[in-house]
PDB file of C-alpha atoms and ligand atoms in Angstrom:
ATOM      1  CA  UNK A   6      18.273 -27.009  14.181  1.00  0.00           C
ATOM      2  CA  UNK A   7      20.677 -28.973  11.469  1.00  0.00           C
ATOM      3  CA  UNK A   8      21.823 -28.396   8.155  1.00  0.00           C
ATOM      4  CA  UNK A   9      22.199 -31.362   5.935  1.00  0.00           C
ATOM      5  CA  UNK A  10      23.685 -30.402   2.939  1.00  0.00           C
ATOM      6  CA  UNK A  11      24.982 -33.127   0.172  1.00  0.00           C
ATOM      7  CA  UNK A  12      24.777 -35.192   3.502  1.00  0.00           C
ATOM      8  CA  UNK A  13      22.822 -38.294   2.016  1.00  0.00           C
ATOM      9  CA  UNK A  14      24.469 -41.801   1.906  1.00  0.00           C
ATOM     10  CA  UNK A  15      23.052 -45.486   1.398  1.00  0.00           C
ATOM     11  CA  UNK A  16      24.989 -48.768   2.827  1.00  0.00           C
ATOM     12  CA  UNK A  17      24.242 -51.960   1.791  1.00  0.00           C
ATOM     13  CA  UNK A  18      23.075 -54.140   3.963  1.00  0.00           C
ATOM     14  CA  UNK A  19      23.738 -57.438   1.460  1.00  0.00           C
ATOM     15  CA  UNK A  20      26.598 -59.469   1.759  1.00  0.00           C
ATOM     16  CA  UNK A  21      28.746 -58.808  -1.198  1.00  0.00           C
ATOM     17  CA  UNK A  22      28.838 -62.684  -1.315  1.00  0.00           C
ATOM     18  CA  UNK A  23      25.127 -62.329  -0.777  1.00  0.00           C
ATOM     19  CA  UNK A  24      25.247 -60.470  -4.018  1.00  0.00           C
ATOM     20  CA  UNK A  25      27.110 -62.328  -6.459  1.00  0.00           C
ATOM     21  CA  UNK A  26      25.837 -66.236  -5.365  1.00  0.00           C
ATOM     22  CA  UNK A  27      22.360 -64.435  -6.859  1.00  0.00           C
ATOM     23  CA  UNK A  28      23.731 -64.181 -10.562  1.00  0.00           C
ATOM     24  CA  UNK A  29      24.350 -67.735 -10.485  1.00  0.00           C
ATOM     25  CA  UNK A  30      21.142 -68.344  -9.056  1.00  0.00           C
ATOM     26  CA  UNK A  31      19.479 -66.337 -11.560  1.00  0.00           C
ATOM     27  CA  UNK A  32      21.893 -68.760 -14.253  1.00  0.00           C
ATOM     28  CA  UNK A  33      19.997 -71.683 -12.444  1.00  0.00           C
ATOM     29  CA  UNK A  34      16.514 -70.567 -12.341  1.00  0.00           C
ATOM     30  CA  UNK A  35      17.375 -68.670 -15.775  1.00  0.00           C
ATOM     31  CA  UNK A  36      18.073 -72.107 -17.277  1.00  0.00           C
ATOM     32  CA  UNK A  37      14.800 -73.933 -16.804  1.00  0.00           C
ATOM     33  CA  UNK A  38      13.272 -72.048 -18.901  1.00  0.00           C
ATOM     34  CA  UNK A  39      15.581 -73.535 -22.020  1.00  0.00           C
ATOM     35  CA  UNK A  40      15.461 -76.811 -20.664  1.00  0.00           C
ATOM     36  CA  UNK A  41      19.651 -75.828 -20.677  1.00  0.00           C
ATOM     37  CA  UNK A  42      20.437 -76.764 -16.952  1.00  0.00           C
ATOM     38  CA  UNK A  43      24.451 -77.052 -16.561  1.00  0.00           C
ATOM     39  CA  UNK A  44      26.544 -79.606 -13.769  1.00  0.00           C
ATOM     40  CA  UNK A  45      29.181 -76.380 -13.872  1.00  0.00           C
ATOM     41  CA  UNK A  46      27.506 -72.653 -13.073  1.00  0.00           C
ATOM     42  CA  UNK A  47      30.424 -70.860 -11.947  1.00  0.00           C
ATOM     43  CA  UNK A  48      30.781 -66.329 -11.814  1.00  0.00           C
ATOM     44  CA  UNK A  49      31.774 -66.267 -15.208  1.00  0.00           C
ATOM     45  CA  UNK A  50      28.612 -68.507 -16.985  1.00  0.00           C
ATOM     46  CA  UNK A  51      26.489 -66.884 -14.616  1.00  0.00           C
ATOM     47  CA  UNK A  52      27.776 -63.207 -16.179  1.00  0.00           C
ATOM     48  CA  UNK A  53      27.249 -64.353 -19.598  1.00  0.00           C
ATOM     49  CA  UNK A  54      23.948 -65.878 -19.101  1.00  0.00           C
ATOM     50  CA  UNK A  55      22.830 -62.989 -17.114  1.00  0.00           C
ATOM     51  CA  UNK A  56      24.184 -60.131 -19.626  1.00  0.00           C
ATOM     52  CA  UNK A  57      22.296 -62.523 -22.273  1.00  0.00           C
ATOM     53  CA  UNK A  58      19.115 -62.177 -20.692  1.00  0.00           C
ATOM     54  CA  UNK A  59      19.462 -58.588 -20.235  1.00  0.00           C
ATOM     55  CA  UNK A  60      19.656 -57.831 -23.951  1.00  0.00           C
ATOM     56  CA  UNK A  61      17.142 -60.022 -24.754  1.00  0.00           C
ATOM     57  CA  UNK A  62      14.806 -58.603 -22.693  1.00  0.00           C
ATOM     58  CA  UNK A  63      13.712 -61.525 -20.057  1.00  0.00           C
ATOM     59  CA  UNK A  64      13.812 -59.772 -17.558  1.00  0.00           C
ATOM     60  CA  UNK A  65      11.683 -61.673 -15.088  1.00  0.00           C
ATOM     61  CA  UNK A  66      14.666 -63.521 -14.560  1.00  0.00           C
ATOM     62  CA  UNK A  67      16.644 -61.241 -12.697  1.00  0.00           C
ATOM     63  CA  UNK A  68      13.603 -61.644 -10.326  1.00  0.00           C
ATOM     64  CA  UNK A  69      15.666 -64.585  -8.270  1.00  0.00           C
ATOM     65  CA  UNK A  70      16.736 -62.259  -6.175  1.00  0.00           C
ATOM     66  CA  UNK A  71      17.547 -59.622  -3.110  1.00  0.00           C
ATOM     67  CA  UNK A  72      19.246 -56.339  -2.015  1.00  0.00           C
ATOM     68  CA  UNK A  73      18.734 -54.828   1.050  1.00  0.00           C
ATOM     69  CA  UNK A  74      20.119 -51.006   0.446  1.00  0.00           C
ATOM     70  CA  UNK A  75      19.678 -48.604   3.765  1.00  0.00           C
ATOM     71  CA  UNK A  76      19.468 -44.796   2.922  1.00  0.00           C
ATOM     72  CA  UNK A  77      20.682 -42.170   5.499  1.00  0.00           C
ATOM     73  CA  UNK A  78      20.174 -38.162   6.428  1.00  0.00           C
ATOM     74  CA  UNK A  79      17.715 -38.359   3.100  1.00  0.00           C
ATOM     75  CA  UNK A  80      14.611 -36.015   3.597  1.00  0.00           C
ATOM     76  CA  UNK A  81      11.051 -36.968   3.839  1.00  0.00           C
ATOM     77  CA  UNK A  82      10.986 -35.697   0.027  1.00  0.00           C
ATOM     78  CA  UNK A  83      13.595 -38.298  -0.795  1.00  0.00           C
ATOM     79  CA  UNK A  84      11.493 -41.491   1.158  1.00  0.00           C
ATOM     80  CA  UNK A  85       8.105 -40.343  -0.176  1.00  0.00           C
ATOM     81  CA  UNK A  86       9.400 -40.876  -3.706  1.00  0.00           C
ATOM     82  CA  UNK A  87      10.952 -44.195  -2.919  1.00  0.00           C
ATOM     83  CA  UNK A  88       8.128 -45.426  -0.958  1.00  0.00           C
ATOM     84  CA  UNK A  89       6.466 -44.995  -4.602  1.00  0.00           C
ATOM     85  CA  UNK A  90       7.734 -47.836  -5.751  1.00  0.00           C
ATOM     86  CA  UNK A  91       5.358 -50.108  -5.382  1.00  0.00           C
ATOM     87  CA  UNK A  92       8.024 -53.890  -5.402  1.00  0.00           C
ATOM     88  CA  UNK A  93       9.718 -53.208  -2.820  1.00  0.00           C
ATOM     89  CA  UNK A  94       9.751 -53.792   1.012  1.00  0.00           C
ATOM     90  CA  UNK A  95      10.471 -51.071   2.957  1.00  0.00           C
ATOM     91  CA  UNK A  96      11.226 -50.223   6.705  1.00  0.00           C
ATOM     92  CA  UNK A  97      10.979 -46.244   7.594  1.00  0.00           C
ATOM     93  CA  UNK A  98      12.250 -43.696  10.807  1.00  0.00           C
ATOM     94  CA  UNK A  99       8.557 -43.070  11.748  1.00  0.00           C
ATOM     95  CA  UNK A 100       7.530 -39.340  12.266  1.00  0.00           C
ATOM     96  CA  UNK A 101       4.829 -40.761  14.986  1.00  0.00           C
ATOM     97  CA  UNK A 102       6.956 -43.042  17.402  1.00  0.00           C
ATOM     98  CA  UNK A 103      10.210 -41.135  16.613  1.00  0.00           C
ATOM     99  CA  UNK A 104      10.287 -38.858  19.147  1.00  0.00           C
ATOM    100  CA  UNK A 105      12.616 -35.580  18.203  1.00  0.00           C
ATOM    101  CA  UNK A 106      12.363 -33.741  20.967  1.00  0.00           C
ATOM    102  CA  UNK A 107      14.604 -37.362  22.770  1.00  0.00           C
ATOM    103  CA  UNK A 108      17.716 -36.685  23.742  1.00  0.00           C
ATOM    104  CA  UNK A 109      19.660 -39.006  25.976  1.00  0.00           C
ATOM    105  CA  UNK A 110      17.175 -41.234  28.822  1.00  0.00           C
ATOM    106  CA  UNK A 111      14.007 -38.646  28.233  1.00  0.00           C
ATOM    107  CA  UNK A 112      12.488 -35.802  26.415  1.00  0.00           C
ATOM    108  CA  UNK A 113      14.396 -32.941  26.839  1.00  0.00           C
ATOM    109  CA  UNK A 114      12.917 -30.057  24.967  1.00  0.00           C
ATOM    110  CA  UNK A 115      14.788 -27.234  25.125  1.00  0.00           C
ATOM    111  CA  UNK A 116      17.621 -29.589  23.912  1.00  0.00           C
ATOM    112  CA  UNK A 117      15.400 -30.782  20.601  1.00  0.00           C
ATOM    113  CA  UNK A 118      17.506 -30.152  17.522  1.00  0.00           C
ATOM    114  CA  UNK A 119      15.375 -30.286  14.007  1.00  0.00           C
ATOM    115  CA  UNK A 120      17.844 -31.774  11.043  1.00  0.00           C
ATOM    116  CA  UNK A 121      16.865 -30.504   7.783  1.00  0.00           C
ATOM    117  CA  UNK A 122      18.187 -31.460   4.139  1.00  0.00           C
ATOM    118  CA  UNK A 123      18.650 -28.283   1.739  1.00  0.00           C
ATOM    119  CA  UNK A 124      19.154 -27.870  -1.638  1.00  0.00           C
ATOM    120  CA  UNK A 125      23.163 -28.142  -2.167  1.00  0.00           C
ATOM    121  CA  UNK A 126      22.777 -25.583  -5.359  1.00  0.00           C
ATOM    122  CA  UNK A 127      21.004 -23.081  -3.845  1.00  0.00           C
ATOM    123  CA  UNK A 128      22.478 -20.907  -0.233  1.00  0.00           C
ATOM    124  CA  UNK A 129      20.583 -21.708   2.269  1.00  0.00           C
ATOM    125  CA  UNK A 130      21.621 -17.764   4.671  1.00  0.00           C
ATOM    126  CA  UNK A 131      19.709 -16.550   1.514  1.00  0.00           C
ATOM    127  CA  UNK A 132      17.003 -14.172   2.765  1.00  0.00           C
ATOM    128  CA  UNK A 133      14.451 -13.517   0.572  1.00  0.00           C
ATOM    129  CA  UNK A 134      11.479 -11.000   1.758  1.00  0.00           C
ATOM    130  CA  UNK A 135       8.442 -12.108   2.997  1.00  0.00           C
ATOM    131  CA  UNK A 136       4.862 -10.743   2.400  1.00  0.00           C
ATOM    132  CA  UNK A 137       4.854  -9.450   5.604  1.00  0.00           C
ATOM    133  CA  UNK A 138       8.009  -7.378   4.703  1.00  0.00           C
ATOM    134  CA  UNK A 139      10.398 -10.175   7.128  1.00  0.00           C
ATOM    135  CA  UNK A 140      13.523 -10.878   5.704  1.00  0.00           C
ATOM    136  CA  UNK A 141      13.979 -14.835   6.095  1.00  0.00           C
ATOM    137  CA  UNK A 142      16.528 -17.389   5.030  1.00  0.00           C
ATOM    138  CA  UNK A 143      15.433 -20.896   4.280  1.00  0.00           C
ATOM    139  CA  UNK A 144      17.805 -21.944   7.677  1.00  0.00           C
ATOM    140  CA  UNK A 145      15.853 -19.351  10.062  1.00  0.00           C
ATOM    141  CA  UNK A 146      12.267 -20.428   8.402  1.00  0.00           C
ATOM    142  CA  UNK A 147      13.775 -24.074   9.516  1.00  0.00           C
ATOM    143  CA  UNK A 148      14.505 -22.703  12.876  1.00  0.00           C
ATOM    144  CA  UNK A 149      10.905 -20.871  13.067  1.00  0.00           C
ATOM    145  CA  UNK A 150       9.504 -24.061  12.630  1.00  0.00           C
ATOM    146  CA  UNK A 151      12.165 -26.101  14.766  1.00  0.00           C
ATOM    147  CA  UNK A 152      10.321 -23.462  17.625  1.00  0.00           C
ATOM    148  CA  UNK A 153       6.914 -24.515  16.757  1.00  0.00           C
ATOM    149  CA  UNK A 154       7.340 -27.844  17.267  1.00  0.00           C
ATOM    150  CA  UNK A 155       8.895 -27.771  20.934  1.00  0.00           C
ATOM    151  CA  UNK A 156       5.797 -25.195  21.180  1.00  0.00           C
ATOM    152  CA  UNK A 157       4.009 -28.170  20.676  1.00  0.00           C
ATOM    153  CA  UNK A 158       5.662 -30.235  22.968  1.00  0.00           C
ATOM    154  CA  UNK A 159       5.514 -28.093  25.685  1.00  0.00           C
ATOM    155  CA  UNK A 160       2.428 -27.792  25.810  1.00  0.00           C
ATOM    156  CA  UNK A 161       1.621 -30.729  26.069  1.00  0.00           C
ATOM    157  CA  UNK A 162       1.241 -32.668  22.255  1.00  0.00           C
ATOM    158  CA  UNK A 163       2.094 -35.925  21.743  1.00  0.00           C
ATOM    159  CA  UNK A 164       4.754 -36.438  18.485  1.00  0.00           C
ATOM    160  CA  UNK A 165       1.813 -37.715  16.317  1.00  0.00           C
ATOM    161  CA  UNK A 166       0.285 -34.776  16.655  1.00  0.00           C
ATOM    162  CA  UNK A 167       3.180 -31.926  16.670  1.00  0.00           C
ATOM    163  CA  UNK A 168       4.545 -33.884  13.581  1.00  0.00           C
ATOM    164  CA  UNK A 169       1.503 -32.228  11.232  1.00  0.00           C
ATOM    165  CA  UNK A 170       4.269 -29.053  11.052  1.00  0.00           C
ATOM    166  CA  UNK A 171       7.124 -30.472  10.218  1.00  0.00           C
ATOM    167  CA  UNK A 172       8.555 -29.596   6.555  1.00  0.00           C
ATOM    168  CA  UNK A 173       8.920 -32.108   3.904  1.00  0.00           C
ATOM    169  CA  UNK A 174      13.021 -31.725   4.331  1.00  0.00           C
ATOM    170  CA  UNK A 175      13.528 -33.412   7.695  1.00  0.00           C
ATOM    171  CA  UNK A 176      15.950 -35.896   8.019  1.00  0.00           C
ATOM    172  CA  UNK A 177      14.796 -39.499   7.525  1.00  0.00           C
ATOM    173  CA  UNK A 178      15.746 -42.913   7.504  1.00  0.00           C
ATOM    174  CA  UNK A 179      14.358 -45.622   5.419  1.00  0.00           C
ATOM    175  CA  UNK A 180      15.754 -49.957   4.444  1.00  0.00           C
ATOM    176  CA  UNK A 181      14.193 -51.054   0.704  1.00  0.00           C
ATOM    177  CA  UNK A 182      14.639 -54.480   0.043  1.00  0.00           C
ATOM    178  CA  UNK A 183      14.081 -54.908  -4.275  1.00  0.00           C
ATOM    179  CA  UNK A 184      14.837 -57.651  -6.917  1.00  0.00           C
ATOM    180  CA  UNK A 185      17.368 -56.793  -9.468  1.00  0.00           C
ATOM    181  CA  UNK A 186      14.538 -56.500 -11.727  1.00  0.00           C
ATOM    182  CA  UNK A 187      13.095 -53.507  -9.320  1.00  0.00           C
ATOM    183  CA  UNK A 188      16.068 -52.132  -8.660  1.00  0.00           C
ATOM    184  CA  UNK A 189      16.639 -51.421 -12.290  1.00  0.00           C
ATOM    185  CA  UNK A 190      13.405 -49.846 -12.980  1.00  0.00           C
ATOM    186  CA  UNK A 191      14.128 -48.123  -9.778  1.00  0.00           C
ATOM    187  CA  UNK A 192      17.957 -46.378 -10.969  1.00  0.00           C
ATOM    188  CA  UNK A 193      15.838 -45.675 -14.690  1.00  0.00           C
ATOM    189  CA  UNK A 194      13.855 -43.846 -13.101  1.00  0.00           C
ATOM    190  CA  UNK A 195      15.098 -41.780 -10.669  1.00  0.00           C
ATOM    191  CA  UNK A 196      19.526 -41.625 -12.343  1.00  0.00           C
ATOM    192  CA  UNK A 197      17.173 -40.048 -14.858  1.00  0.00           C
ATOM    193  CA  UNK A 198      17.755 -35.850 -15.665  1.00  0.00           C
ATOM    194  CA  UNK A 199      13.714 -34.956 -14.747  1.00  0.00           C
ATOM    195  CA  UNK A 200      14.399 -36.835 -11.452  1.00  0.00           C
ATOM    196  CA  UNK A 201      14.410 -34.270  -8.503  1.00  0.00           C
ATOM    197  CA  UNK A 202      18.076 -33.993  -7.685  1.00  0.00           C
ATOM    198  CA  UNK A 203      18.126 -35.394  -3.653  1.00  0.00           C
ATOM    199  CA  UNK A 204      17.179 -38.622  -5.245  1.00  0.00           C
ATOM    200  CA  UNK A 205      18.910 -38.380  -8.465  1.00  0.00           C
ATOM    201  CA  UNK A 206      22.103 -37.823  -6.237  1.00  0.00           C
ATOM    202  CA  UNK A 207      22.411 -40.998  -3.914  1.00  0.00           C
ATOM    203  CA  UNK A 208      20.788 -43.274  -6.822  1.00  0.00           C
ATOM    204  CA  UNK A 209      23.655 -42.245  -8.856  1.00  0.00           C
ATOM    205  CA  UNK A 210      25.908 -42.983  -6.549  1.00  0.00           C
ATOM    206  CA  UNK A 211      24.554 -46.462  -5.919  1.00  0.00           C
ATOM    207  CA  UNK A 212      23.964 -47.329  -8.973  1.00  0.00           C
ATOM    208  CA  UNK A 213      28.181 -46.525  -9.513  1.00  0.00           C
ATOM    209  CA  UNK A 214      29.012 -48.870  -6.236  1.00  0.00           C
ATOM    210  CA  UNK A 215      26.487 -51.793  -7.788  1.00  0.00           C
ATOM    211  CA  UNK A 216      28.795 -51.421 -10.741  1.00  0.00           C
ATOM    212  CA  UNK A 217      31.657 -52.009  -9.047  1.00  0.00           C
ATOM    213  CA  UNK A 218      30.449 -54.763  -6.678  1.00  0.00           C
ATOM    214  CA  UNK A 219      27.270 -56.620  -9.071  1.00  0.00           C
ATOM    215  CA  UNK A 220      28.645 -58.077 -11.926  1.00  0.00           C
ATOM    216  CA  UNK A 221      27.010 -57.661 -15.543  1.00  0.00           C
ATOM    217  CA  UNK A 222      23.251 -56.983 -14.102  1.00  0.00           C
ATOM    218  CA  UNK A 223      23.185 -52.825 -14.120  1.00  0.00           C
ATOM    219  CA  UNK A 224      26.413 -52.122 -16.553  1.00  0.00           C
ATOM    220  CA  UNK A 225      24.227 -50.445 -19.395  1.00  0.00           C
ATOM    221  CA  UNK A 226      23.967 -47.847 -17.289  1.00  0.00           C
ATOM    222  CA  UNK A 227      25.641 -45.016 -17.968  1.00  0.00           C
ATOM    223  CA  UNK A 228      26.146 -41.750 -17.012  1.00  0.00           C
ATOM    224  CA  UNK A 229      24.467 -39.602 -19.733  1.00  0.00           C
ATOM    225  CA  UNK A 230      24.698 -35.189 -19.018  1.00  0.00           C
ATOM    226  CA  UNK A 231      25.066 -33.293 -16.072  1.00  0.00           C
ATOM    227  CA  UNK A 232      22.647 -30.708 -15.200  1.00  0.00           C
ATOM    228  CA  UNK A 233      22.859 -26.613 -14.919  1.00  0.00           C
ATOM    229  CA  UNK A 234      23.346 -27.196 -11.233  1.00  0.00           C
ATOM    230  CA  UNK A 235      26.219 -29.605 -12.422  1.00  0.00           C
ATOM    231  CA  UNK A 236      24.733 -32.510 -11.361  1.00  0.00           C
ATOM    232  CA  UNK A 237      25.413 -36.010 -13.176  1.00  0.00           C
ATOM    233  CA  UNK A 238      22.305 -38.088 -14.318  1.00  0.00           C
ATOM    234  CA  UNK A 239      22.536 -41.796 -16.347  1.00  0.00           C
ATOM    235  CA  UNK A 240      20.982 -43.589 -18.767  1.00  0.00           C
ATOM    236  CA  UNK A 241      20.186 -47.125 -20.020  1.00  0.00           C
ATOM    237  CA  UNK A 242      21.643 -48.045 -22.988  1.00  0.00           C
ATOM    238  CA  UNK A 243      20.969 -50.893 -25.234  1.00  0.00           C
ATOM    239  CA  UNK A 244      24.504 -53.236 -24.982  1.00  0.00           C
TER     240      UNK A 244
HETATM  241  C1  FAD B  21      10.579 -37.188 -12.538  1.00  0.00           C
HETATM  242  C2  FAD B  21       9.429 -37.759 -11.789  1.00  0.00           C
HETATM  243  C3  FAD B  21       8.056 -37.392 -11.193  1.00  0.00           C
HETATM  244  C4  FAD B  21       6.674 -37.800 -10.904  1.00  0.00           C
HETATM  245  N1  FAD B  21       6.044 -36.694 -10.509  1.00  0.00           N
HETATM  246  C5  FAD B  21       4.795 -37.789  -9.786  1.00  0.00           C
HETATM  247  C6  FAD B  21       3.723 -36.708  -9.865  1.00  0.00           C
HETATM  248  O1  FAD B  21       3.451 -35.660  -9.958  1.00  0.00           O
HETATM  249  N2  FAD B  21       2.209 -37.188  -8.739  1.00  0.00           N
HETATM  250  C7  FAD B  21       3.024 -38.341  -8.641  1.00  0.00           C
HETATM  251  O2  FAD B  21       1.835 -39.204  -7.612  1.00  0.00           O
HETATM  252  N3  FAD B  21       3.755 -39.148  -8.828  1.00  0.00           N
HETATM  253  C8  FAD B  21       4.671 -38.349  -9.531  1.00  0.00           C
HETATM  254  N4  FAD B  21       5.941 -39.451 -10.414  1.00  0.00           N
HETATM  255  C9  FAD B  21       5.875 -41.043  -9.399  1.00  0.00           C
HETATM  256  C10 FAD B  21       5.561 -41.675 -10.726  1.00  0.00           C
HETATM  257  O3  FAD B  21       4.122 -41.815 -10.659  1.00  0.00           O
HETATM  258  C11 FAD B  21       5.680 -43.394  -9.929  1.00  0.00           C
HETATM  259  O4  FAD B  21       4.336 -43.644  -8.798  1.00  0.00           O
HETATM  260  C12 FAD B  21       6.331 -43.766  -9.134  1.00  0.00           C
HETATM  261  O5  FAD B  21       8.131 -43.175 -10.188  1.00  0.00           O
HETATM  262  C13 FAD B  21       6.890 -45.423  -9.482  1.00  0.00           C
HETATM  263  O6  FAD B  21       7.108 -46.139 -10.373  1.00  0.00           O
HETATM  264  P1  FAD B  21       6.617 -47.378 -10.978  1.00  0.00           P
HETATM  265  O7  FAD B  21       5.321 -47.105 -10.656  1.00  0.00           O
HETATM  266  O8  FAD B  21       6.429 -47.038 -12.332  1.00  0.00           O
HETATM  267  O9  FAD B  21       7.090 -48.216 -10.442  1.00  0.00           O
HETATM  268  P2  FAD B  21       7.243 -49.186  -9.260  1.00  0.00           P
HETATM  269  O10 FAD B  21       5.866 -49.211  -8.589  1.00  0.00           O
HETATM  270  O11 FAD B  21       8.537 -49.515  -8.912  1.00  0.00           O
HETATM  271  O12 FAD B  21       6.059 -50.745 -10.361  1.00  0.00           O
HETATM  272  C14 FAD B  21       7.701 -51.009 -10.974  1.00  0.00           C
HETATM  273  C15 FAD B  21       6.665 -51.643 -12.346  1.00  0.00           C
HETATM  274  O13 FAD B  21       5.820 -52.289 -12.234  1.00  0.00           O
HETATM  275  C16 FAD B  21       4.510 -52.595 -12.738  1.00  0.00           C
HETATM  276  N5  FAD B  21       3.298 -52.661 -11.582  1.00  0.00           N
HETATM  277  C17 FAD B  21       3.809 -52.170 -10.474  1.00  0.00           C
HETATM  278  N6  FAD B  21       2.531 -51.987  -9.870  1.00  0.00           N
HETATM  279  C18 FAD B  21       1.420 -52.641 -10.730  1.00  0.00           C
HETATM  280  C19 FAD B  21      -0.106 -52.044 -11.034  1.00  0.00           C
HETATM  281  N7  FAD B  21      -0.858 -51.841  -9.585  1.00  0.00           N
HETATM  282  N8  FAD B  21      -0.633 -52.884 -12.039  1.00  0.00           N
HETATM  283  C20 FAD B  21       0.469 -52.568 -13.504  1.00  0.00           C
HETATM  284  N9  FAD B  21       1.917 -52.500 -13.489  1.00  0.00           N
HETATM  285  C21 FAD B  21       2.419 -52.663 -12.595  1.00  0.00           C
HETATM  286  C22 FAD B  21       4.844 -50.654 -13.696  1.00  0.00           C
HETATM  287  O14 FAD B  21       5.062 -51.584 -14.759  1.00  0.00           O
HETATM  288  C23 FAD B  21       5.991 -50.680 -12.961  1.00  0.00           C
HETATM  289  O15 FAD B  21       6.274 -49.889 -13.789  1.00  0.00           O
HETATM  290  C24 FAD B  21       6.933 -39.531  -9.872  1.00  0.00           C
HETATM  291  C25 FAD B  21       8.547 -39.893 -10.539  1.00  0.00           C
HETATM  292  C26 FAD B  21       8.979 -38.937 -11.450  1.00  0.00           C
HETATM  293  C27 FAD B  21      10.245 -40.268 -11.869  1.00  0.00           C
END
């Protein structure tokens, strides 16, 4: 069993140049509304245009865009929250088809290792007393689940049947496509203080990255504070 702590990460699969080009496309599309087409659209004119439409709340123009992001070492809880965002395209690691016992050529149930995401602000070795008076840590509980899964698989249960025992903290991977307007909505919901610590951390890191590589579009989000665990939260401000 492997514990993943603060391991959630992302890779932006859309090339940086493509992200910039999309700003130009947004300006071209948006100027149709005002019949104010320009002969020469540049990154500078596009930045000013996009700033203006965000200020006006004319965000539908931002839909002429796309950014694809892969999230790694996140839990099934994270991905379940992510897939609630309906205006996205999604491809996610399957617990039906992925054989968690597979190592190398074929399933090796003895080598099978469950990977689980734990809260970074908790000690996964802290023992708590159970109803039956046993004392167990979260780490030991995950190790038990690993044993249950291995037992079912060794008894001939296929992955899609044995998966019913897997925990919500199991490591997963997901690729998400969305336009800039939807990413703004996702950031607003998932980096705010009430959001779950795991998605808030990873989305906060992603927000910071896109603020550096995509001009203007995400500039109105600012860090608004830290919670009692020292984890940052953000909010959208009027610019
Ligand atoms: C702190 C927090 C706690 C939560 N707790 C719960 C919970 O206890 N239980 C639960 O079930 N969910 C919960 N959620 C999930 C939440 O209810 C939403 O499903 C999720 O955040 C996706 O938001 P959305 O529907 O606004 O966004 P998206 O699906 O990303 O849609 C973006 C926007 O498009 C528009 N839109 C999309 N589809 C439609 C439609 N069919 N009709 C009209 N407009 C549409 C809406 O304006 C929407 O805001 C929670 C979310 C957060 C952030």
